[in-house]
Amino acid sequence: MPMADALHIHSVRPLVRYVDEQQAIIEAQVTLGWDPARGGPAPTLTAAYHIRSADGFEDEGEAGLSFEQGVASLRVELVQPQRWWPAGMGEQALYELTIELRAGRRRLSRRRVTLGLTSVRSHAAEGSAGAGADADNESRLLVNGQVCEIRSVVLVDRVDEAQLLPASGDALLLVRDHYAPDVLYDAADRAGVLLVQAVPVHPQGTPEVDVEAQVDRLGTHPSLAGWFVGHLGRLSGPVAARLRQLDPARSVFHDFPADPAA
């Protein structure tokens, strides 16, 4: 069997590198899988993409791929994108991105993911320190460049997942002690609720071993505002560094929004 027949797309992880009201730049990281026992270099490959929104917008393109250790990047640009917003700040626009792997005219593999175009960053509240600080000062995030006031933080344990999803965009879910399932993130995407995922304490003291797989699994969700590592003690630094490498488009929190051990 030719080498190309063993090739397939293992995963697609879109990173929103930039988004505003005029333009969005998406870097789709394509992980290639094949049987290494077959040997030989990968053939010359191209990737075709098709992206569409719920309101009927569609775009497509094609680019050559250069794989290094089974991973390649594909750049997708959109003009006047529909951005994803928390509830109360705007709509929860979602896009469907399809990547098709080709060798010449042969179609080898296809993978489809859903994503939202949003930018979430931490934002230090003005006047939060000092004698004149307001005791009721609210935590803040910058969502698409606009301040989002976080008025409550809801701690989500595994037992809560089937029953709890706030309907308000000013409540932040902090998932602790476990990685939340896709169904919770899917619901949050559509409801416009932001989540921060705390990296669970690992029984063998190596929380970083699960991080790469979880970034791949959760990275497409616009509701994922960032990662929390402040409870990991001396391991928080190395885990934070790994998260910034794997998911550079999101914030890693050490002190915000709350200590998940509380």
Short mmCIF file of N, CA, C and O in Angstrom, two decimals, residues 27-115:
data_model
loop_
_atom_site.label_atom_id
_atom_site.label_comp_id
_atom_site.label_asym_id
_atom_site.label_seq_id
_atom_site.Cartn_x
_atom_site.Cartn_y
_atom_site.Cartn_z
N GLU A 27 -5.22 30.08 12.88
CA GLU A 27 -4.16 29.12 12.56
C GLU A 27 -4.68 27.73 12.92
O GLU A 27 -4.83 27.40 14.09
N ALA A 28 -4.96 26.94 11.90
CA ALA A 28 -5.46 25.59 12.11
C ALA A 28 -4.27 24.64 12.20
O ALA A 28 -3.57 24.43 11.21
N GLN A 29 -4.03 24.09 13.37
CA GLN A 29 -2.94 23.14 13.56
C GLN A 29 -3.46 21.74 13.25
O GLN A 29 -4.36 21.23 13.93
N VAL A 30 -2.91 21.15 12.21
CA VAL A 30 -3.35 19.84 11.72
C VAL A 30 -2.34 18.79 12.16
O VAL A 30 -1.16 18.87 11.82
N THR A 31 -2.81 17.83 12.95
CA THR A 31 -1.96 16.72 13.38
C THR A 31 -2.21 15.53 12.47
O THR A 31 -3.34 15.09 12.29
N LEU A 32 -1.14 15.05 11.87
CA LEU A 32 -1.23 13.96 10.91
C LEU A 32 -0.92 12.64 11.60
O LEU A 32 -0.01 12.54 12.41
N GLY A 33 -1.70 11.62 11.28
CA GLY A 33 -1.45 10.29 11.82
C GLY A 33 -1.22 9.29 10.70
O GLY A 33 -1.86 9.36 9.65
N TRP A 34 -0.27 8.42 10.91
CA TRP A 34 -0.08 7.33 9.97
C TRP A 34 0.69 6.21 10.68
O TRP A 34 1.17 6.39 11.79
N ASP A 35 0.77 5.08 10.04
CA ASP A 35 1.46 3.93 10.62
C ASP A 35 2.95 4.07 10.35
O ASP A 35 3.40 3.88 9.21
N PRO A 36 3.75 4.42 11.37
CA PRO A 36 5.18 4.61 11.12
C PRO A 36 5.88 3.34 10.68
O PRO A 36 6.98 3.40 10.11
N ALA A 37 5.28 2.17 10.90
CA ALA A 37 5.91 0.92 10.49
C ALA A 37 6.01 0.80 8.97
O ALA A 37 6.80 0.02 8.45
N ARG A 38 5.21 1.60 8.27
CA ARG A 38 5.25 1.54 6.81
C ARG A 38 6.50 2.22 6.27
O ARG A 38 6.90 1.96 5.14
N GLY A 39 7.08 3.13 7.06
CA GLY A 39 8.33 3.75 6.67
C GLY A 39 8.17 4.72 5.53
O GLY A 39 7.12 4.87 4.92
N GLY A 40 9.26 5.41 5.24
CA GLY A 40 9.27 6.36 4.13
C GLY A 40 8.73 7.71 4.52
O GLY A 40 7.96 7.83 5.47
N PRO A 41 9.14 8.76 3.82
CA PRO A 41 8.66 10.11 4.12
C PRO A 41 7.22 10.30 3.66
O PRO A 41 6.73 9.60 2.78
N ALA A 42 6.56 11.26 4.28
CA ALA A 42 5.19 11.59 3.86
C ALA A 42 5.22 12.20 2.46
O ALA A 42 6.15 12.92 2.11
N PRO A 43 4.23 11.92 1.63
CA PRO A 43 4.19 12.50 0.28
C PRO A 43 3.86 13.98 0.34
O PRO A 43 3.52 14.53 1.38
N THR A 44 3.96 14.63 -0.81
CA THR A 44 3.57 16.03 -0.91
C THR A 44 2.06 16.15 -0.70
O THR A 44 1.29 15.48 -1.39
N LEU A 45 1.68 16.99 0.25
CA LEU A 45 0.28 17.07 0.64
C LEU A 45 -0.24 18.49 0.50
O LEU A 45 0.50 19.46 0.60
N THR A 46 -1.53 18.59 0.27
CA THR A 46 -2.24 19.86 0.35
C THR A 46 -3.44 19.69 1.27
O THR A 46 -3.89 18.58 1.52
N ALA A 47 -3.91 20.80 1.77
CA ALA A 47 -5.11 20.80 2.60
C ALA A 47 -6.09 21.82 2.04
O ALA A 47 -5.72 22.96 1.77
N ALA A 48 -7.31 21.39 1.85
CA ALA A 48 -8.38 22.29 1.44
C ALA A 48 -9.25 22.57 2.66
O ALA A 48 -9.52 21.67 3.45
N TYR A 49 -9.64 23.82 2.84
CA TYR A 49 -10.51 24.15 3.97
C TYR A 49 -11.81 24.75 3.47
O TYR A 49 -11.87 25.40 2.41
N HIS A 50 -12.84 24.53 4.25
CA HIS A 50 -14.15 25.14 3.99
C HIS A 50 -14.69 25.59 5.34
O HIS A 50 -14.72 24.82 6.29
N ILE A 51 -15.09 26.85 5.41
CA ILE A 51 -15.61 27.39 6.66
C ILE A 51 -16.96 28.04 6.39
O ILE A 51 -17.15 28.70 5.35
N ARG A 52 -17.90 27.81 7.30
CA ARG A 52 -19.21 28.41 7.11
C ARG A 52 -19.81 28.75 8.47
O ARG A 52 -19.50 28.15 9.49
N SER A 53 -20.69 29.75 8.45
CA SER A 53 -21.37 30.18 9.66
C SER A 53 -22.84 29.80 9.58
O SER A 53 -23.35 29.41 8.52
N ALA A 54 -23.53 29.95 10.70
CA ALA A 54 -24.94 29.55 10.76
C ALA A 54 -25.82 30.42 9.87
O ALA A 54 -26.90 29.99 9.45
N ASP A 55 -25.38 31.65 9.57
CA ASP A 55 -26.22 32.55 8.76
C ASP A 55 -25.96 32.41 7.27
O ASP A 55 -26.48 33.19 6.47
N GLY A 56 -25.17 31.41 6.87
CA GLY A 56 -24.98 31.14 5.45
C GLY A 56 -23.68 31.60 4.86
O GLY A 56 -23.40 31.31 3.69
N PHE A 57 -22.82 32.31 5.61
CA PHE A 57 -21.52 32.73 5.09
C PHE A 57 -20.65 31.51 4.84
O PHE A 57 -20.60 30.57 5.65
N GLU A 58 -19.95 31.48 3.69
CA GLU A 58 -19.05 30.39 3.37
C GLU A 58 -17.79 30.92 2.72
O GLU A 58 -17.81 31.92 2.00
N ASP A 59 -16.67 30.24 2.98
CA ASP A 59 -15.41 30.57 2.33
C ASP A 59 -14.60 29.29 2.23
O ASP A 59 -14.81 28.34 3.00
N GLU A 60 -13.67 29.25 1.28
CA GLU A 60 -12.85 28.07 1.11
C GLU A 60 -11.50 28.44 0.52
O GLU A 60 -11.32 29.54 -0.02
N GLY A 61 -10.55 27.54 0.65
CA GLY A 61 -9.22 27.78 0.12
C GLY A 61 -8.40 26.51 0.17
O GLY A 61 -8.85 25.46 0.65
N GLU A 62 -7.16 26.59 -0.32
CA GLU A 62 -6.29 25.43 -0.36
C GLU A 62 -4.86 25.89 -0.16
O GLU A 62 -4.47 26.99 -0.59
N ALA A 63 -4.05 25.09 0.49
CA ALA A 63 -2.66 25.44 0.74
C ALA A 63 -1.82 24.17 0.82
O ALA A 63 -2.31 23.10 1.23
N GLY A 64 -0.54 24.28 0.43
CA GLY A 64 0.38 23.18 0.60
C GLY A 64 0.75 23.04 2.07
O GLY A 64 0.72 24.01 2.83
N LEU A 65 1.06 21.82 2.48
CA LEU A 65 1.39 21.56 3.88
C LEU A 65 2.79 21.00 4.00
O LEU A 65 3.21 20.16 3.20
N SER A 66 3.51 21.48 4.99
CA SER A 66 4.82 20.94 5.33
C SER A 66 4.75 20.43 6.76
O SER A 66 4.58 21.22 7.70
N PHE A 67 4.85 19.13 6.92
CA PHE A 67 4.69 18.53 8.24
C PHE A 67 6.04 18.35 8.91
O PHE A 67 7.00 17.90 8.29
N GLU A 68 6.08 18.72 10.18
CA GLU A 68 7.24 18.46 11.02
C GLU A 68 6.76 17.65 12.22
O GLU A 68 5.93 18.11 13.00
N GLN A 69 7.25 16.43 12.32
CA GLN A 69 6.85 15.52 13.39
C GLN A 69 5.33 15.34 13.41
O GLN A 69 4.70 15.27 14.46
N GLY A 70 4.75 15.29 12.22
CA GLY A 70 3.33 15.00 12.11
C GLY A 70 2.39 16.16 12.32
O GLY A 70 1.18 15.97 12.40
N VAL A 71 2.90 17.40 12.42
CA VAL A 71 2.05 18.57 12.67
C VAL A 71 2.32 19.63 11.61
O VAL A 71 3.47 19.89 11.26
N ALA A 72 1.25 20.24 11.10
CA ALA A 72 1.37 21.35 10.16
C ALA A 72 0.36 22.42 10.53
O ALA A 72 -0.59 22.17 11.27
N SER A 73 0.57 23.62 10.01
CA SER A 73 -0.33 24.74 10.27
C SER A 73 -0.93 25.25 8.97
O SER A 73 -0.24 25.32 7.94
N LEU A 74 -2.19 25.59 9.03
CA LEU A 74 -2.91 26.13 7.89
C LEU A 74 -3.53 27.46 8.31
O LEU A 74 -4.23 27.52 9.32
N ARG A 75 -3.27 28.52 7.57
CA ARG A 75 -3.75 29.86 7.90
C ARG A 75 -5.07 30.13 7.18
O ARG A 75 -5.18 29.95 5.97
N VAL A 76 -6.07 30.55 7.96
CA VAL A 76 -7.39 30.91 7.42
C VAL A 76 -7.69 32.34 7.83
O VAL A 76 -7.59 32.68 9.01
N GLU A 77 -8.04 33.18 6.86
CA GLU A 77 -8.36 34.58 7.13
C GLU A 77 -9.80 34.87 6.73
O GLU A 77 -10.26 34.44 5.67
N LEU A 78 -10.50 35.60 7.58
CA LEU A 78 -11.87 36.01 7.31
C LEU A 78 -11.99 37.52 7.43
O LEU A 78 -11.32 38.14 8.27
N VAL A 79 -12.83 38.11 6.61
CA VAL A 79 -13.11 39.54 6.71
C VAL A 79 -14.49 39.72 7.33
O VAL A 79 -15.39 38.91 7.13
N GLN A 80 -14.64 40.77 8.12
CA GLN A 80 -15.87 41.09 8.83
C GLN A 80 -16.46 39.85 9.52
O GLN A 80 -17.60 39.45 9.27
N PRO A 81 -15.69 39.25 10.40
CA PRO A 81 -16.14 38.02 11.06
C PRO A 81 -17.24 38.29 12.08
O PRO A 81 -17.36 39.39 12.63
N GLN A 82 -18.03 37.28 12.34
CA GLN A 82 -18.98 37.32 13.44
C GLN A 82 -18.26 36.80 14.68
O GLN A 82 -17.77 35.67 14.69
N ARG A 83 -18.18 37.62 15.71
CA ARG A 83 -17.46 37.22 16.90
C ARG A 83 -18.39 36.55 17.92
O ARG A 83 -19.58 36.81 17.97
N TRP A 84 -17.78 35.70 18.74
CA TRP A 84 -18.50 35.03 19.84
C TRP A 84 -18.39 35.90 21.08
O TRP A 84 -17.31 36.35 21.45
N TRP A 85 -19.55 36.11 21.75
CA TRP A 85 -19.59 36.97 22.94
C TRP A 85 -20.25 36.23 24.10
O TRP A 85 -21.12 35.37 23.88
N PRO A 86 -19.88 36.57 25.33
CA PRO A 86 -20.65 36.08 26.48
C PRO A 86 -22.09 36.59 26.41
O PRO A 86 -22.36 37.64 25.81
N ALA A 87 -23.00 35.87 27.04
CA ALA A 87 -24.41 36.27 27.07
C ALA A 87 -24.54 37.68 27.64
O ALA A 87 -23.92 38.01 28.65
N GLY A 88 -25.32 38.50 26.99
CA GLY A 88 -25.51 39.87 27.43
C GLY A 88 -24.59 40.86 26.75
O GLY A 88 -24.83 42.07 26.80
N MET A 89 -23.52 40.39 26.12
CA MET A 89 -22.59 41.27 25.41
C MET A 89 -22.74 41.17 23.89
O MET A 89 -22.25 42.03 23.16
N GLY A 90 -23.40 40.12 23.42
CA GLY A 90 -23.55 39.93 21.99
C GLY A 90 -24.01 38.52 21.68
O GLY A 90 -24.41 37.76 22.56
N GLU A 91 -23.91 38.16 20.39
CA GLU A 91 -24.37 36.85 19.94
C GLU A 91 -23.30 35.78 20.17
O GLU A 91 -22.12 36.08 20.34
N GLN A 92 -23.72 34.52 20.14
CA GLN A 92 -22.81 33.39 20.29
C GLN A 92 -22.62 32.73 18.92
O GLN A 92 -23.06 31.61 18.66
N ALA A 93 -21.97 33.47 18.02
CA ALA A 93 -21.77 32.99 16.65
C ALA A 93 -20.75 31.85 16.63
O ALA A 93 -19.69 31.94 17.25
N LEU A 94 -21.08 30.79 15.92
CA LEU A 94 -20.19 29.64 15.78
C LEU A 94 -19.96 29.34 14.30
O LEU A 94 -20.85 29.54 13.47
N TYR A 95 -18.76 28.89 14.00
CA TYR A 95 -18.38 28.50 12.65
C TYR A 95 -18.08 27.01 12.60
O TYR A 95 -17.64 26.42 13.58
N GLU A 96 -18.28 26.44 11.42
CA GLU A 96 -17.92 25.05 11.17
C GLU A 96 -16.77 25.03 10.18
O GLU A 96 -16.89 25.52 9.06
N LEU A 97 -15.63 24.49 10.61
CA LEU A 97 -14.42 24.44 9.78
C LEU A 97 -14.14 22.99 9.39
O LEU A 97 -14.02 22.12 10.25
N THR A 98 -14.04 22.75 8.09
CA THR A 98 -13.72 21.42 7.57
C THR A 98 -12.36 21.47 6.89
O THR A 98 -12.12 22.32 6.03
N ILE A 99 -11.48 20.56 7.28
CA ILE A 99 -10.16 20.42 6.65
C ILE A 99 -10.12 19.08 5.92
O ILE A 99 -10.46 18.04 6.49
N GLU A 100 -9.70 19.13 4.65
CA GLU A 100 -9.58 17.91 3.86
C GLU A 100 -8.14 17.74 3.42
O GLU A 100 -7.54 18.66 2.85
N LEU A 101 -7.56 16.59 3.69
CA LEU A 101 -6.18 16.27 3.34
C LEU A 101 -6.15 15.61 1.97
O LEU A 101 -6.91 14.69 1.69
N ARG A 102 -5.22 16.09 1.10
CA ARG A 102 -5.15 15.59 -0.26
C ARG A 102 -3.70 15.27 -0.64
O ARG A 102 -2.78 15.96 -0.20
N ALA A 103 -3.52 14.26 -1.46
CA ALA A 103 -2.24 13.96 -2.10
C ALA A 103 -2.50 14.00 -3.59
O ALA A 103 -3.11 13.07 -4.15
N GLY A 104 -2.08 15.10 -4.23
CA GLY A 104 -2.47 15.31 -5.62
C GLY A 104 -3.97 15.52 -5.70
O GLY A 104 -4.55 16.35 -4.99
N ARG A 105 -4.64 14.71 -6.50
CA ARG A 105 -6.11 14.79 -6.62
C ARG A 105 -6.82 13.80 -5.70
O ARG A 105 -8.04 13.76 -5.67
N ARG A 106 -6.04 13.03 -4.97
CA ARG A 106 -6.64 12.01 -4.09
C ARG A 106 -7.05 12.62 -2.76
O ARG A 106 -6.29 13.35 -2.13
N ARG A 107 -8.26 12.34 -2.33
CA ARG A 107 -8.75 12.78 -1.03
C ARG A 107 -8.43 11.69 -0.01
O ARG A 107 -8.90 10.56 -0.13
N LEU A 108 -7.65 12.05 1.00
CA LEU A 108 -7.17 11.06 1.96
C LEU A 108 -7.99 11.03 3.25
O LEU A 108 -8.25 9.97 3.80
N SER A 109 -8.34 12.22 3.76
CA SER A 109 -8.97 12.28 5.08
C SER A 109 -9.66 13.62 5.24
O SER A 109 -9.28 14.60 4.59
N ARG A 110 -10.64 13.64 6.11
CA ARG A 110 -11.38 14.88 6.37
C ARG A 110 -11.71 14.97 7.84
O ARG A 110 -11.99 13.97 8.49
N ARG A 111 -11.64 16.18 8.37
CA ARG A 111 -11.97 16.40 9.79
C ARG A 111 -12.74 17.72 9.91
O ARG A 111 -12.40 18.71 9.26
N ARG A 112 -13.79 17.72 10.74
CA ARG A 112 -14.64 18.90 10.93
C ARG A 112 -14.66 19.29 12.40
O ARG A 112 -14.78 18.44 13.28
N VAL A 113 -14.52 20.60 12.66
CA VAL A 113 -14.57 21.12 14.02
C VAL A 113 -15.47 22.36 14.05
O VAL A 113 -15.66 23.03 13.05
N THR A 114 -16.03 22.62 15.23
CA THR A 114 -16.81 23.83 15.46
C THR A 114 -15.99 24.78 16.31
O THR A 114 -15.34 24.36 17.27
N LEU A 115 -16.00 26.06 15.96
CA LEU A 115 -15.23 27.04 16.70
C LEU A 115 -15.98 28.36 16.76
O LEU A 115 -16.88 28.63 15.98
#
